[in-house]
XYZ file of C-alpha atoms in Angstrom:
157
model
C -186.950 71.223 176.074
C -184.007 73.509 177.383
C -180.566 73.439 175.901
C -179.199 72.183 179.262
C -181.451 69.105 179.086
C -180.531 68.419 175.423
C -176.969 68.637 176.092
C -177.174 66.268 179.137
C -179.325 63.856 177.069
C -176.726 63.843 174.353
C -173.796 63.385 176.763
C -175.705 60.468 178.482
C -176.558 58.811 175.061
C -172.832 58.787 174.222
C -171.965 56.932 177.448
C -172.701 53.418 175.967
C -170.766 54.219 172.890
C -167.634 55.096 174.867
C -168.030 51.831 176.821
C -168.021 50.033 173.585
C -164.900 51.830 172.149
C -163.096 51.984 175.525
C -159.851 50.763 173.955
C -159.926 53.462 171.240
C -161.917 56.578 172.603
C -159.508 58.477 174.945
C -160.598 62.232 174.563
C -163.446 64.341 174.984
C -163.312 67.576 172.696
C -165.393 70.469 173.127
C -165.546 73.038 170.179
C -166.767 76.451 170.758
C -168.435 78.692 168.252
C -165.455 81.105 168.322
C -163.221 78.323 166.900
C -161.436 77.271 170.183
C -161.061 73.593 170.858
C -160.690 72.407 174.418
C -159.492 68.675 174.825
C -159.808 66.359 178.090
C -158.115 63.016 178.456
C -160.861 60.505 179.568
C -158.034 58.789 181.700
C -158.183 61.922 183.914
C -161.821 61.165 184.570
C -163.158 64.671 183.900
C -166.198 65.696 185.915
C -168.884 67.198 184.003
C -171.648 69.632 185.523
C -174.049 72.275 184.590
C -174.959 75.418 186.412
C -176.491 78.743 185.453
C -176.560 77.711 181.767
C -172.874 76.749 181.797
C -171.077 73.620 181.181
C -168.244 72.988 183.582
C -165.495 70.353 183.221
C -162.830 69.720 185.825
C -160.002 67.271 185.388
C -156.860 66.709 187.228
C -154.924 69.114 184.720
C -157.543 71.841 184.082
C -160.902 73.479 184.856
C -163.120 74.570 181.904
C -166.319 76.595 181.865
C -168.445 77.690 178.844
C -171.940 78.955 178.224
C -174.096 76.278 176.586
C -175.018 78.795 173.917
C -171.293 79.201 172.993
C -170.805 75.463 172.221
C -170.831 74.567 168.616
C -170.420 70.736 169.080
C -168.502 68.080 171.106
C -166.979 64.712 170.195
C -165.236 61.649 171.681
C -162.080 60.831 169.701
C -159.352 58.186 169.958
C -156.454 60.660 169.065
C -155.508 64.082 170.157
C -151.809 64.753 170.089
C -151.006 61.613 172.015
C -147.779 59.743 171.621
C -148.313 56.757 169.223
C -144.934 55.658 167.884
C -141.461 55.442 169.376
C -138.799 57.771 167.562
C -136.209 55.901 165.816
C -132.720 56.563 167.227
C -130.859 59.243 165.461
C -133.991 60.819 163.771
C -134.178 63.623 166.388
C -131.958 65.660 168.460
C -132.493 68.305 171.115
C -129.859 71.068 171.195
C -129.899 74.314 173.187
C -133.652 75.048 172.717
C -133.851 73.678 169.130
C -135.305 70.333 167.916
C -133.584 68.962 164.870
C -135.539 66.320 162.898
C -133.857 64.165 160.180
C -134.989 61.527 157.880
C -138.427 63.104 157.190
C -139.996 63.107 153.861
C -139.298 66.217 151.938
C -142.137 68.949 152.592
C -143.651 66.825 155.420
C -145.202 68.880 158.064
C -143.782 69.019 161.595
C -146.297 70.403 164.262
C -145.869 71.626 167.796
C -148.878 71.339 170.162
C -149.498 72.322 173.726
C -150.625 69.452 176.029
C -154.271 70.591 175.524
C -154.083 70.168 171.772
C -153.564 73.634 170.721
C -151.320 73.950 167.774
C -148.523 76.590 168.526
C -146.027 76.176 165.708
C -145.446 74.262 162.530
C -142.935 73.944 159.702
C -142.104 71.787 156.748
C -139.181 69.474 156.243
C -136.743 70.820 153.626
C -135.695 68.907 150.421
C -133.126 66.933 152.484
C -135.761 65.737 154.936
C -134.593 67.953 157.802
C -136.651 70.348 160.027
C -135.397 72.610 162.757
C -137.696 74.023 165.469
C -136.918 76.791 167.720
C -138.689 76.290 171.067
C -137.395 79.467 172.835
C -140.487 81.486 171.839
C -142.943 78.923 172.758
C -145.011 78.507 175.888
C -143.230 76.742 178.879
C -144.503 73.402 179.865
C -145.270 70.021 178.011
C -145.141 70.165 174.276
C -146.023 67.444 171.701
C -143.989 67.430 168.556
C -145.670 65.526 165.692
C -144.498 64.487 162.244
C -145.521 61.683 159.918
C -147.666 59.810 162.596
C -144.569 59.925 164.975
C -144.970 62.122 168.239
C -142.728 62.942 171.001
C -143.369 64.797 174.197
C -140.865 67.407 175.409
C -140.685 69.715 178.332
C -139.889 73.272 177.323
C -138.340 74.982 180.360
């Protein structure tokens, strides 16, 4: 059986599971053998096709192609870097390209992700529970800032 047929069979066998978990499964994640991870929101209804030994995925926000031989695995997950909680007033400030977090647990991690789930920066809160992130050197566009199960979305211009 060819790799393409095996992959198609696996994808099709996962569809009933997705239907059952429709309230919680929100992302398709493709992991490549080189360590890269590409995430697609299922709400965007990505279109999956195969041609010339490649997997092609097209959504409203991106187009992705990879050789079937370069795929390590794929998964369906309920969380990527999505927004899950609302920030409490006063716990975060945006000032001149810097984001200041207050009220964190000392040493807790603050991470910055691109919209596709790629980690671009991280730091730890100091002993006072504060963390400062400089966004000036980061890519332009939508960024997800996440700490202690709290996430916010910002647009870096």
